[in-house]
Short mmCIF file of C-alpha atoms in Angstrom, two decimals:
data_model
loop_
_atom_site.label_atom_id
_atom_site.label_comp_id
_atom_site.label_asym_id
_atom_site.label_seq_id
_atom_site.Cartn_x
_atom_site.Cartn_y
_atom_site.Cartn_z
CA MET A 1 66.44 63.94 -39.20
CA ARG A 2 70.86 63.82 -38.54
CA THR A 3 71.27 67.75 -40.11
CA ASP A 4 68.61 68.27 -37.56
CA LEU A 5 70.96 66.37 -34.97
CA PHE A 6 74.27 67.46 -36.10
CA ILE A 7 72.53 71.59 -36.63
CA GLY A 8 71.42 70.68 -33.07
CA ARG A 9 74.32 69.76 -31.26
CA THR A 10 76.88 72.44 -33.30
CA VAL A 11 74.24 75.57 -31.52
CA ILE A 12 74.69 73.64 -28.30
CA LEU A 13 78.70 73.26 -28.77
CA ALA A 14 79.06 77.17 -29.95
CA THR A 15 76.89 78.44 -27.49
CA LEU A 16 79.18 76.56 -24.74
CA THR A 17 82.34 78.31 -26.42
CA LEU A 18 80.51 81.51 -25.99
CA THR A 19 79.51 81.31 -22.60
CA SER A 20 83.85 80.04 -22.17
CA TRP A 21 84.73 83.70 -23.42
CA LEU A 22 82.05 85.78 -21.09
CA PRO A 23 84.31 85.61 -17.88
CA PRO A 24 87.54 87.27 -19.77
CA LEU A 25 85.20 89.70 -21.31
CA SER A 26 83.83 91.03 -18.32
CA THR A 27 87.65 90.94 -17.05
CA TYR A 28 88.77 93.27 -19.26
CA ALA A 29 85.79 95.52 -18.80
CA ALA A 30 86.20 95.85 -15.56
CA GLU A 31 89.87 96.87 -15.68
CA GLN A 32 89.10 99.75 -17.65
CA SER A 33 89.24 103.07 -16.56
CA PRO A 34 86.55 104.22 -14.56
CA GLY A 35 85.83 107.55 -16.86
CA SER A 36 85.15 105.19 -19.77
CA GLY A 37 81.61 105.00 -19.59
CA ILE A 38 81.64 101.45 -17.74
CA PRO A 39 79.26 101.87 -14.62
CA GLU A 40 80.97 102.21 -11.43
CA ILE A 41 79.56 98.95 -10.30
CA MET A 42 81.54 97.05 -13.09
CA GLY A 43 84.64 99.25 -12.01
CA THR A 44 85.57 96.65 -9.26
CA ARG A 45 86.39 92.71 -9.26
CA PRO A 46 84.15 90.72 -8.39
CA SER A 47 86.33 88.90 -4.91
CA ALA A 48 85.37 85.49 -5.90
CA GLN A 49 87.13 85.07 -9.48
CA PRO A 50 90.53 87.63 -8.20
CA GLU A 51 93.05 85.12 -10.95
CA MET A 52 90.75 85.91 -13.59
CA SER A 53 92.84 88.27 -14.49
CA SER A 54 95.68 85.78 -15.28
CA VAL A 55 93.59 83.72 -17.74
CA ARG A 56 93.34 84.47 -21.16
CA PRO A 57 92.14 82.94 -24.00
CA ALA A 58 94.01 80.24 -25.53
CA PRO A 59 95.95 81.04 -28.85
CA ALA A 60 94.14 81.27 -32.05
CA GLN A 61 95.92 78.43 -33.64
CA SER A 62 95.31 76.43 -30.58
CA THR A 63 91.62 76.74 -30.36
CA TRP A 64 90.44 74.78 -33.02
CA VAL A 65 91.86 71.69 -31.42
CA ASP A 66 90.70 72.93 -28.04
CA GLU A 67 86.73 73.10 -29.85
CA ILE A 68 87.41 69.68 -31.24
CA ARG A 69 88.82 68.28 -27.44
CA ASN A 70 85.64 69.94 -26.48
CA SER A 71 83.22 68.30 -29.16
CA LEU A 72 84.60 64.78 -28.10
CA GLY A 73 83.99 65.50 -24.30
CA ILE A 74 79.89 65.59 -25.46
CA TYR A 75 80.02 62.80 -27.80
CA LYS A 76 81.71 61.13 -25.05
CA THR A 77 78.16 61.18 -22.90
CA ASN A 78 76.01 61.27 -25.79
CA TYR A 79 77.69 57.68 -26.76
CA PRO A 80 79.67 55.46 -24.13
CA ALA A 81 79.90 52.38 -25.78
CA SER A 82 82.61 53.97 -28.11
CA ASP A 83 86.32 54.80 -27.64
CA PHE A 84 86.72 57.98 -27.62
CA SER A 85 90.05 57.87 -25.89
CA PRO A 86 92.25 57.28 -28.76
CA TYR A 87 91.00 60.59 -30.60
CA LEU A 88 91.79 62.60 -27.40
CA ALA A 89 95.17 61.12 -27.37
CA LYS A 90 95.47 62.19 -31.69
CA LEU A 91 94.56 65.59 -30.46
CA ASP A 92 96.58 65.62 -27.73
CA LEU A 93 99.24 65.11 -30.03
CA VAL A 94 98.11 67.84 -32.41
CA ARG A 95 98.23 70.62 -29.50
CA ASN A 96 101.78 69.88 -28.92
CA ALA A 97 102.83 70.09 -32.23
CA LEU A 98 100.97 73.15 -32.58
CA GLY A 99 102.72 74.61 -29.23
CA ARG A 100 106.23 73.82 -31.27
CA GLY A 101 104.88 74.95 -34.59
CA ASP A 102 105.59 71.92 -36.29
CA ARG A 103 102.84 72.20 -38.84
CA ARG A 104 103.99 68.46 -40.88
CA ALA A 105 103.19 66.69 -37.63
CA VAL A 106 100.21 68.61 -37.29
CA LYS A 107 98.99 67.77 -40.54
CA ALA A 108 100.30 64.14 -39.98
CA GLU A 109 98.62 63.82 -37.02
CA MET A 110 95.46 65.47 -37.95
CA GLY A 111 95.25 63.20 -40.98
CA ALA A 112 95.59 60.46 -38.71
CA PHE A 113 92.48 61.72 -37.01
CA PHE A 114 90.49 61.68 -40.11
CA ARG A 115 91.48 57.90 -41.37
CA MET A 116 90.41 57.07 -37.53
CA LEU A 117 87.06 58.51 -38.03
CA ALA A 118 86.64 57.34 -41.24
CA LYS A 119 87.33 53.48 -40.24
CA ARG A 120 85.39 53.68 -37.24
CA ASP A 121 88.58 52.67 -35.41
CA HIS A 122 88.38 51.85 -31.71
CA GLY A 123 84.44 50.69 -31.87
CA ILE A 124 82.95 54.58 -32.34
CA SER A 125 79.20 54.23 -33.95
CA ASP A 126 78.85 55.30 -37.52
CA VAL A 127 76.53 58.48 -36.02
CA ALA A 128 79.14 59.50 -34.12
CA ALA A 129 82.02 59.12 -36.60
CA GLU A 130 79.97 61.25 -39.15
CA GLU A 131 79.26 64.06 -36.73
CA LEU A 132 82.73 64.53 -35.71
CA THR A 133 84.02 64.34 -38.82
CA ASN A 134 81.68 67.14 -40.18
CA PHE A 135 82.59 69.30 -37.29
CA ALA A 136 86.48 68.26 -37.01
CA GLN A 137 86.36 69.36 -41.03
CA MET A 138 83.95 72.75 -40.34
CA VAL A 139 86.94 74.20 -38.06
CA THR A 140 90.56 72.66 -38.64
CA PRO A 141 92.08 74.86 -41.03
CA LEU A 142 92.61 72.43 -43.53
CA ASP A 143 93.89 74.10 -46.38
CA GLU A 144 96.66 76.22 -44.05
CA TYR A 145 97.79 72.69 -42.99
CA GLY A 146 97.14 70.65 -46.16
CA ILE A 147 95.58 68.54 -44.33
CA ALA A 148 93.50 65.73 -46.15
CA VAL A 149 90.17 64.17 -45.52
CA PRO A 150 89.85 60.49 -46.50
CA ARG A 151 87.02 60.16 -49.29
CA SER A 152 84.95 57.76 -47.20
CA ALA A 153 84.79 61.17 -44.46
CA ALA A 154 84.76 63.90 -46.55
CA GLY A 155 81.33 64.66 -46.68
CA GLN A 156 78.02 63.69 -44.80
CA TYR A 157 76.20 60.97 -46.12
CA GLY A 158 79.44 59.56 -48.70
CA THR A 159 79.15 62.91 -50.83
CA GLU A 160 82.09 65.18 -51.01
CA VAL A 161 81.82 68.98 -51.06
CA PRO A 162 84.70 70.62 -52.69
CA ARG A 163 87.04 73.05 -50.99
CA PRO A 164 87.27 75.64 -52.12
CA GLY A 165 90.42 76.36 -54.22
CA SER A 166 90.43 72.81 -54.41
CA ALA A 167 91.08 70.49 -57.58
CA GLN A 168 88.55 67.46 -58.43
#
């Protein structure tokens, strides 16, 4: 049952993420030359979105932080009794560290984020903490930054899934 909920929410989140990429892709197609095989109807920009060419996807390194932030927004709606603001603040610190290129701060702040989830800090529900931990582990480049996930939050239902290249 929990797995089904997790998969369903992951699909919804992936759909939301993909739909946010469609406007920049259609803008790119509209900017192509008319002779490149694009129908003439797409050769002009829609007048409702003239500033769309200035919108670019976030750098690849901060995309995973934004994905976790977006999922937190969904969890805030699904679990209104839980206080997710400290988690959002922690992710803001991670995003700022990524922007500065401070790998040590990324490691420290994401480690603190996972510890907060493991301890269920700030009154978040067990289900929300488990699902957020699982999702964050999927999108976070743990090995690249050397981020440690506490054992109690390392795997769904208390079983740890070994990561490639990690010693048990």
